[in-house]
Amino acid sequence: MAEAEIKNTTIDPESEFLASKRTNGNEWEIFKENVRPLKRGRNVNLLNHALKSHTHTHLKKSIVQHRRKLIEAIDEYQGDDPLLPWLQCIKWVQEAFPPGGDSSGLVVIYEQCVRAFWHSERYKDDLRYLKVWLEYADNCFDAEVIYAFLDANGIGKSHSNFYISYALHLESKNKFKAANQIFELGISRNAQPDDKLKAAYRKFLAHSLTRSTTAKDDSVEKVAPSRSFGTVLGNRENRSSLSTLTTNCDLSAKNDRIRAVPFSIYKDSAATGETDPRHPEQSHSWHTLGARADRNKENNPIPGRWKSFKVPQRVGIRAGGATPSAFIPVFVDEECQDSKSTKEEGPKCTSLKIKQEDDKELKRETELLRKNPLRNFPQNSLPR
């Protein structure tokens, strides 16, 4: 009887599907809140495979190994376009790590890519290289430093994407005057496509007019009297204003009555020179303040014999004291040491850095780059 009841019980379709562990190509629906959107869209099959790695350790290891192989392919590339393997690696990491995050290593790959070609005249005007810079700026806290670096080194100055992204970033920081100057600079340099840049500039000007109109409306609302929700204009407001006027009149009459009550005024008899018969000893008044030396006598102490007293010194070696050969070790910051070694070794070996780092070190390096995106660049290349 019990078995028949169990067989007759119905299960809702969602629970039945999850219990069956079947796949229909829409598994990403479960994790869609954790998927970072991309402008070009995503490959659903690769997205489902990447999201399964959250629950399958074997899949996660395979993704990390494939990322390591792509980075090794960058160092082994011998073709005519050294930027191409970097772009392929970045695109795959974006697809394979949908949430992004510090463990993906995407920020580190961005930084190593842009640092490998920033001095190359071939890629300064390459739109693909500029887009890597702009994506790197979107993942950093202080993107304005990156835009200033690009402008100072002439990277992407002929593309309208640079000026639009720079101006929109300044607008988000409420630096509207600087954003307007960036738009005008791009138009004066004839950045292409110019119609895209001018359309973005017109949209920016429309936002500026909207902001000014909103500011005027806010000032008018501050001047106008405030009313609670649900009140009706008409006789009620007249009666409320009349009652307010009556209350003000009552308060003014009450204040007049208070002002009519006399009160005694204190009079200092010593200051006026009058003598109080009850206290004749208080009739003295100061007619002179004395000489300067008399007034400052508290500030001129007489020196004593303590100036010539000497503390006796013991002759001998202190117990537990430092020997002449002892020295204090100089503290060396690991971050500064790492940055110094990377500058001496060159940009070639830095691309191998992500292969030996674990998740903890990768997150630490990502956090440092977010705060200071140009920390590994030469100091003479940074904008003043």
PDB file of C-alpha atoms in Angstrom, residues 188-301:
ATOM      1  CA  SER A 188      39.626  68.728 -34.076  1.00  0.00           C
ATOM      2  CA  ARG A 189      41.879  65.718 -34.708  1.00  0.00           C
ATOM      3  CA  ASN A 190      39.331  64.329 -37.184  1.00  0.00           C
ATOM      4  CA  ALA A 191      39.038  61.008 -35.362  1.00  0.00           C
ATOM      5  CA  GLN A 192      37.274  58.291 -37.331  1.00  0.00           C
ATOM      6  CA  PRO A 193      34.504  57.425 -37.678  1.00  0.00           C
ATOM      7  CA  ASP A 194      33.616  61.088 -37.246  1.00  0.00           C
ATOM      8  CA  ASP A 195      29.843  60.563 -37.457  1.00  0.00           C
ATOM      9  CA  LYS A 196      29.974  58.255 -34.428  1.00  0.00           C
ATOM     10  CA  LEU A 197      31.989  60.814 -32.470  1.00  0.00           C
ATOM     11  CA  LYS A 198      29.685  63.710 -33.390  1.00  0.00           C
ATOM     12  CA  ALA A 199      26.591  61.673 -32.502  1.00  0.00           C
ATOM     13  CA  ALA A 200      28.056  60.917 -29.075  1.00  0.00           C
ATOM     14  CA  TYR A 201      28.925  64.613 -28.662  1.00  0.00           C
ATOM     15  CA  ARG A 202      25.344  65.673 -29.481  1.00  0.00           C
ATOM     16  CA  LYS A 203      24.040  63.168 -26.977  1.00  0.00           C
ATOM     17  CA  PHE A 204      26.434  64.568 -24.366  1.00  0.00           C
ATOM     18  CA  LEU A 205      25.222  68.119 -25.029  1.00  0.00           C
ATOM     19  CA  ALA A 206      21.606  66.962 -24.699  1.00  0.00           C
ATOM     20  CA  HIS A 207      22.460  65.454 -21.308  1.00  0.00           C
ATOM     21  CA  SER A 208      24.077  68.747 -20.297  1.00  0.00           C
ATOM     22  CA  LEU A 209      20.901  70.687 -21.139  1.00  0.00           C
ATOM     23  CA  THR A 210      18.837  68.176 -19.180  1.00  0.00           C
ATOM     24  CA  ARG A 211      21.101  68.576 -16.163  1.00  0.00           C
ATOM     25  CA  SER A 212      20.836  72.370 -16.239  1.00  0.00           C
ATOM     26  CA  THR A 213      17.020  72.209 -16.539  1.00  0.00           C
ATOM     27  CA  THR A 214      16.834  69.767 -13.643  1.00  0.00           C
ATOM     28  CA  ALA A 215      18.996  72.051 -11.515  1.00  0.00           C
ATOM     29  CA  LYS A 216      16.671  74.992 -12.202  1.00  0.00           C
ATOM     30  CA  ASP A 217      13.615  72.909 -11.306  1.00  0.00           C
ATOM     31  CA  ASP A 218      15.239  71.865  -8.050  1.00  0.00           C
ATOM     32  CA  SER A 219      15.911  75.502  -7.127  1.00  0.00           C
ATOM     33  CA  VAL A 220      12.275  76.437  -7.841  1.00  0.00           C
ATOM     34  CA  GLU A 221      11.029  73.557  -5.693  1.00  0.00           C
ATOM     35  CA  LYS A 222      13.187  74.733  -2.795  1.00  0.00           C
ATOM     36  CA  VAL A 223      11.642  78.220  -2.952  1.00  0.00           C
ATOM     37  CA  ALA A 224       8.029  76.990  -3.259  1.00  0.00           C
ATOM     38  CA  PRO A 225       6.183  76.047  -0.054  1.00  0.00           C
ATOM     39  CA  SER A 226       6.071  72.336   0.666  1.00  0.00           C
ATOM     40  CA  ARG A 227       2.756  70.471   0.979  1.00  0.00           C
ATOM     41  CA  SER A 228       2.087  66.965   2.225  1.00  0.00           C
ATOM     42  CA  PHE A 229       0.844  64.292  -0.163  1.00  0.00           C
ATOM     43  CA  GLY A 230      -2.927  64.314  -0.727  1.00  0.00           C
ATOM     44  CA  THR A 231      -3.616  67.960   0.109  1.00  0.00           C
ATOM     45  CA  VAL A 232      -6.116  69.893  -2.035  1.00  0.00           C
ATOM     46  CA  LEU A 233      -5.643  73.436  -3.241  1.00  0.00           C
ATOM     47  CA  GLY A 234      -8.444  75.904  -2.508  1.00  0.00           C
ATOM     48  CA  ASN A 235     -10.235  77.166   0.557  1.00  0.00           C
ATOM     49  CA  ARG A 236      -8.425  74.794   2.870  1.00  0.00           C
ATOM     50  CA  GLU A 237      -5.104  76.371   2.051  1.00  0.00           C
ATOM     51  CA  ASN A 238      -6.618  79.795   2.590  1.00  0.00           C
ATOM     52  CA  ARG A 239      -7.893  78.714   6.001  1.00  0.00           C
ATOM     53  CA  SER A 240      -4.495  77.217   6.862  1.00  0.00           C
ATOM     54  CA  SER A 241      -2.750  80.436   5.857  1.00  0.00           C
ATOM     55  CA  LEU A 242      -5.267  82.434   7.927  1.00  0.00           C
ATOM     56  CA  SER A 243      -4.665  80.230  10.957  1.00  0.00           C
ATOM     57  CA  THR A 244      -0.901  80.618  10.455  1.00  0.00           C
ATOM     58  CA  LEU A 245      -1.302  84.391  10.334  1.00  0.00           C
ATOM     59  CA  THR A 246      -3.395  84.326  13.532  1.00  0.00           C
ATOM     60  CA  THR A 247      -0.778  82.219  15.283  1.00  0.00           C
ATOM     61  CA  ASN A 248       1.969  84.623  14.250  1.00  0.00           C
ATOM     62  CA  CYS A 249      -0.063  87.555  15.593  1.00  0.00           C
ATOM     63  CA  ASP A 250      -0.542  85.780  18.929  1.00  0.00           C
ATOM     64  CA  LEU A 251       3.173  85.085  19.163  1.00  0.00           C
ATOM     65  CA  SER A 252       4.053  88.703  18.393  1.00  0.00           C
ATOM     66  CA  ALA A 253       1.607  89.935  21.069  1.00  0.00           C
ATOM     67  CA  LYS A 254       3.107  87.526  23.589  1.00  0.00           C
ATOM     68  CA  ASN A 255       6.607  88.781  22.745  1.00  0.00           C
ATOM     69  CA  ASP A 256       5.448  92.379  23.274  1.00  0.00           C
ATOM     70  CA  ARG A 257       4.179  91.494  26.737  1.00  0.00           C
ATOM     71  CA  ILE A 258       7.475  89.822  27.566  1.00  0.00           C
ATOM     72  CA  ARG A 259       9.412  92.892  26.425  1.00  0.00           C
ATOM     73  CA  ALA A 260       7.234  95.116  28.619  1.00  0.00           C
ATOM     74  CA  VAL A 261       8.433  93.431  31.857  1.00  0.00           C
ATOM     75  CA  PRO A 262      11.397  95.432  33.308  1.00  0.00           C
ATOM     76  CA  PHE A 263      14.527  93.621  34.452  1.00  0.00           C
ATOM     77  CA  SER A 264      17.523  94.796  36.503  1.00  0.00           C
ATOM     78  CA  ILE A 265      20.858  95.599  34.833  1.00  0.00           C
ATOM     79  CA  TYR A 266      24.072  94.655  36.559  1.00  0.00           C
ATOM     80  CA  LYS A 267      26.392  97.600  37.232  1.00  0.00           C
ATOM     81  CA  ASP A 268      30.032  97.129  38.194  1.00  0.00           C
ATOM     82  CA  SER A 269      30.819  99.647  40.881  1.00  0.00           C
ATOM     83  CA  ALA A 270      34.607  99.044  40.707  1.00  0.00           C
ATOM     84  CA  ALA A 271      34.717  99.839  36.974  1.00  0.00           C
ATOM     85  CA  THR A 272      32.806 103.092  37.384  1.00  0.00           C
ATOM     86  CA  GLY A 273      34.841 104.221  40.398  1.00  0.00           C
ATOM     87  CA  GLU A 274      31.901 104.187  42.821  1.00  0.00           C
ATOM     88  CA  THR A 275      32.355 102.777  46.328  1.00  0.00           C
ATOM     89  CA  ASP A 276      30.141 100.052  47.707  1.00  0.00           C
ATOM     90  CA  PRO A 277      29.353 100.954  51.365  1.00  0.00           C
ATOM     91  CA  ARG A 278      28.976  97.259  52.225  1.00  0.00           C
ATOM     92  CA  HIS A 279      32.478  96.354  50.904  1.00  0.00           C
ATOM     93  CA  PRO A 280      34.807  99.370  51.238  1.00  0.00           C
ATOM     94  CA  GLU A 281      37.901  97.233  50.545  1.00  0.00           C
ATOM     95  CA  GLN A 282      36.733  96.714  46.929  1.00  0.00           C
ATOM     96  CA  SER A 283      36.891 100.413  46.060  1.00  0.00           C
ATOM     97  CA  HIS A 284      40.485 100.132  44.773  1.00  0.00           C
ATOM     98  CA  SER A 285      40.827 100.525  40.972  1.00  0.00           C
ATOM     99  CA  TRP A 286      43.881 100.150  38.700  1.00  0.00           C
ATOM    100  CA  HIS A 287      45.051 103.441  37.315  1.00  0.00           C
ATOM    101  CA  THR A 288      48.390 102.096  36.002  1.00  0.00           C
ATOM    102  CA  LEU A 289      49.418  98.643  34.760  1.00  0.00           C
ATOM    103  CA  GLY A 290      53.051  98.893  35.839  1.00  0.00           C
ATOM    104  CA  ALA A 291      56.224  98.483  33.835  1.00  0.00           C
ATOM    105  CA  ARG A 292      56.780  95.737  31.273  1.00  0.00           C
ATOM    106  CA  ALA A 293      59.181  93.873  33.545  1.00  0.00           C
ATOM    107  CA  ASP A 294      56.558  93.770  36.307  1.00  0.00           C
ATOM    108  CA  ARG A 295      53.947  92.348  33.969  1.00  0.00           C
ATOM    109  CA  ASN A 296      56.258  89.641  32.577  1.00  0.00           C
ATOM    110  CA  LYS A 297      57.954  88.577  35.790  1.00  0.00           C
ATOM    111  CA  GLU A 298      56.421  85.075  35.626  1.00  0.00           C
ATOM    112  CA  ASN A 299      58.163  84.493  32.287  1.00  0.00           C
ATOM    113  CA  ASN A 300      61.691  85.246  33.545  1.00  0.00           C
ATOM    114  CA  PRO A 301      62.729  82.465  35.948  1.00  0.00           C
TER     115      PRO A 301
END
